[in-house]
Short mmCIF file of C-alpha atoms in Angstrom, two decimals:
data_model
loop_
_atom_site.label_atom_id
_atom_site.label_comp_id
_atom_site.label_asym_id
_atom_site.label_seq_id
_atom_site.Cartn_x
_atom_site.Cartn_y
_atom_site.Cartn_z
CA MET A 1 63.50 5.88 -52.73
CA GLU A 2 62.52 9.28 -54.33
CA ASN A 3 61.40 12.14 -52.53
CA GLY A 4 62.32 11.01 -48.93
CA GLN A 5 60.41 8.61 -49.02
CA SER A 6 61.80 5.22 -47.62
CA VAL A 7 59.18 3.25 -46.45
CA HIS A 8 57.25 1.71 -49.33
CA GLN A 9 54.03 -0.67 -48.96
CA LEU A 10 53.98 -4.43 -49.80
CA ASN A 11 50.98 -5.51 -51.35
CA ASN A 12 52.03 -9.69 -51.02
CA ASP A 13 48.69 -12.17 -49.65
CA TYR A 14 50.52 -11.71 -46.39
CA VAL A 15 50.09 -8.61 -45.42
CA LYS A 16 46.48 -9.33 -47.29
CA GLN A 17 45.50 -11.77 -45.24
CA LEU A 18 46.52 -9.47 -42.13
CA ARG A 19 44.27 -6.71 -43.36
CA GLU A 20 41.63 -9.81 -43.56
CA SER A 21 42.17 -10.45 -40.20
CA GLU A 22 42.23 -7.35 -38.51
CA ARG A 23 39.34 -6.06 -40.57
CA GLN A 24 37.73 -9.29 -39.19
CA HIS A 25 39.16 -9.20 -35.47
CA ASN A 26 37.63 -5.44 -36.01
CA GLN A 27 33.96 -6.98 -37.28
CA GLN A 28 33.90 -9.45 -33.84
CA GLN A 29 35.12 -6.32 -31.45
CA HIS A 30 31.78 -4.52 -32.84
CA ASP A 31 29.75 -7.06 -32.96
CA LEU A 32 30.49 -8.06 -29.04
CA SER A 33 30.54 -4.09 -28.71
CA HIS A 34 26.64 -4.86 -30.26
CA ARG A 35 25.70 -7.45 -28.22
CA ARG A 36 26.78 -5.78 -24.87
CA ARG A 37 24.92 -2.99 -25.47
CA ARG A 38 21.93 -4.86 -26.31
CA ARG A 39 22.10 -7.29 -24.05
CA ALA A 40 22.05 -3.91 -20.88
CA LEU A 41 19.35 -2.53 -22.95
CA ARG A 42 17.89 -5.84 -22.11
CA ILE A 43 19.04 -6.24 -18.50
CA ILE A 44 18.79 -2.12 -18.07
CA ALA A 45 14.28 -2.39 -20.02
CA VAL A 46 14.45 -5.95 -17.28
CA PHE A 47 14.81 -3.68 -14.30
CA ALA A 48 12.62 -0.87 -15.48
CA VAL A 49 9.74 -2.95 -15.61
CA ILE A 50 10.55 -4.85 -12.18
CA ALA A 51 11.08 -1.04 -10.94
CA VAL A 52 7.50 0.17 -12.16
CA LEU A 53 5.96 -3.30 -10.87
CA SER A 54 7.32 -2.82 -7.97
CA PHE A 55 6.31 0.88 -7.27
CA TRP A 56 2.68 0.12 -8.81
CA ALA A 57 2.20 -2.98 -6.04
CA TYR A 58 3.62 -0.91 -2.95
CA GLU A 59 1.00 2.12 -4.24
CA LYS A 60 -1.37 -0.53 -4.17
CA ASN A 61 -0.42 -1.27 -0.45
CA VAL A 62 -0.55 1.73 0.43
CA ALA A 63 -3.57 2.16 -0.48
CA ASN A 64 -5.40 -0.94 0.84
CA LEU A 65 -3.71 0.12 3.91
CA ASN A 66 -4.48 3.55 4.28
CA GLN A 67 -8.51 1.62 3.49
CA ILE A 68 -7.87 -0.61 6.54
CA ASN A 69 -6.41 2.23 8.91
CA ALA A 70 -9.56 3.54 8.02
CA GLU A 71 -11.75 0.98 8.70
CA ASN A 72 -9.83 0.44 11.88
CA ALA A 73 -10.63 3.86 12.92
CA LYS A 74 -14.43 3.42 12.45
CA THR A 75 -14.60 -0.25 13.94
CA SER A 76 -12.81 1.68 16.82
CA ARG A 77 -15.17 4.45 17.18
CA GLN A 78 -18.44 1.57 17.51
CA LEU A 79 -16.52 -0.84 20.13
CA LYS A 80 -16.00 2.28 22.30
CA THR A 81 -20.03 3.30 21.79
CA ALA A 82 -21.01 -0.57 22.05
CA ASN A 83 -18.64 -0.52 25.71
CA GLU A 84 -20.13 3.12 26.48
CA LYS A 85 -23.83 1.26 26.13
CA ASN A 86 -22.57 -1.76 27.58
CA GLY A 87 -21.16 -0.09 30.57
CA GLN A 88 -25.18 2.13 30.70
CA LEU A 89 -27.30 -1.84 30.64
CA ASN A 90 -24.91 -3.11 33.41
CA GLN A 91 -25.84 -0.12 35.93
CA GLN A 92 -29.52 -0.39 34.79
CA VAL A 93 -29.60 -3.63 35.33
CA LYS A 94 -27.09 -2.85 39.17
CA GLN A 95 -30.01 -0.58 39.57
CA LEU A 96 -32.98 -2.71 38.62
CA HIS A 97 -31.60 -4.85 41.48
CA ASN A 98 -31.95 -2.61 44.09
CA ASP A 99 -35.56 -2.28 45.51
CA THR A 100 -35.71 0.87 45.96
CA TYR A 101 -34.92 2.43 42.36
CA LEU A 102 -36.82 -0.71 41.02
CA THR A 103 -40.07 1.04 42.92
CA GLN A 104 -39.32 4.60 42.27
CA LEU A 105 -38.96 3.57 38.38
CA ILE A 106 -42.56 1.66 38.49
CA ARG A 107 -44.62 4.66 40.22
CA ASP A 108 -43.15 7.26 37.70
CA LYS A 109 -42.93 5.28 34.39
CA TYR A 110 -46.02 3.33 34.50
CA LEU A 111 -47.99 5.59 38.00
CA TYR A 112 -48.66 3.06 40.06
CA SER A 113 -49.92 4.21 43.12
CA LYS A 114 -50.29 2.50 46.73
CA ASN A 115 -53.61 2.06 48.01
CA GLY A 116 -55.15 4.96 49.07
CA GLU A 117 -52.45 7.23 47.45
CA ILE A 118 -53.40 9.94 45.28
CA VAL A 119 -50.64 10.47 42.32
CA TYR A 120 -51.19 14.22 40.59
CA ASN A 121 -49.57 14.62 37.18
CA LEU A 122 -47.68 17.42 36.91
CA PRO A 123 -46.46 19.72 33.24
CA LYS A 124 -43.02 19.80 32.95
CA ASN A 125 -41.57 23.20 33.09
CA SER A 126 -40.86 24.03 29.19
CA LYS A 127 -38.05 26.66 28.77
#
């Protein structure tokens, strides 16, 4: 116990067993933390893949939605045009049931005239 050292290290079987047990415990802790880290990375990778696939599906759905909206707008314009034409044709059908309009149409379009009547074709003004 000279030089102020009052503690001596024991180097017997029990101490060696404690050190070995401590080393094994530290190794197990290291392995456990390594497994946890790998598990966490796998979970993050799975979530990243899911996020990428979800984003891709979302973008694809948005593109499809835009295409469908464009087709819908085009179809709406075609429907509006068809409805306008249908209204005009219905108006023509109503007018064709009118005897006065029908007589005038036949006289103008087919140059039909009554007996003794003379039809003059005058040129239209072109300005």
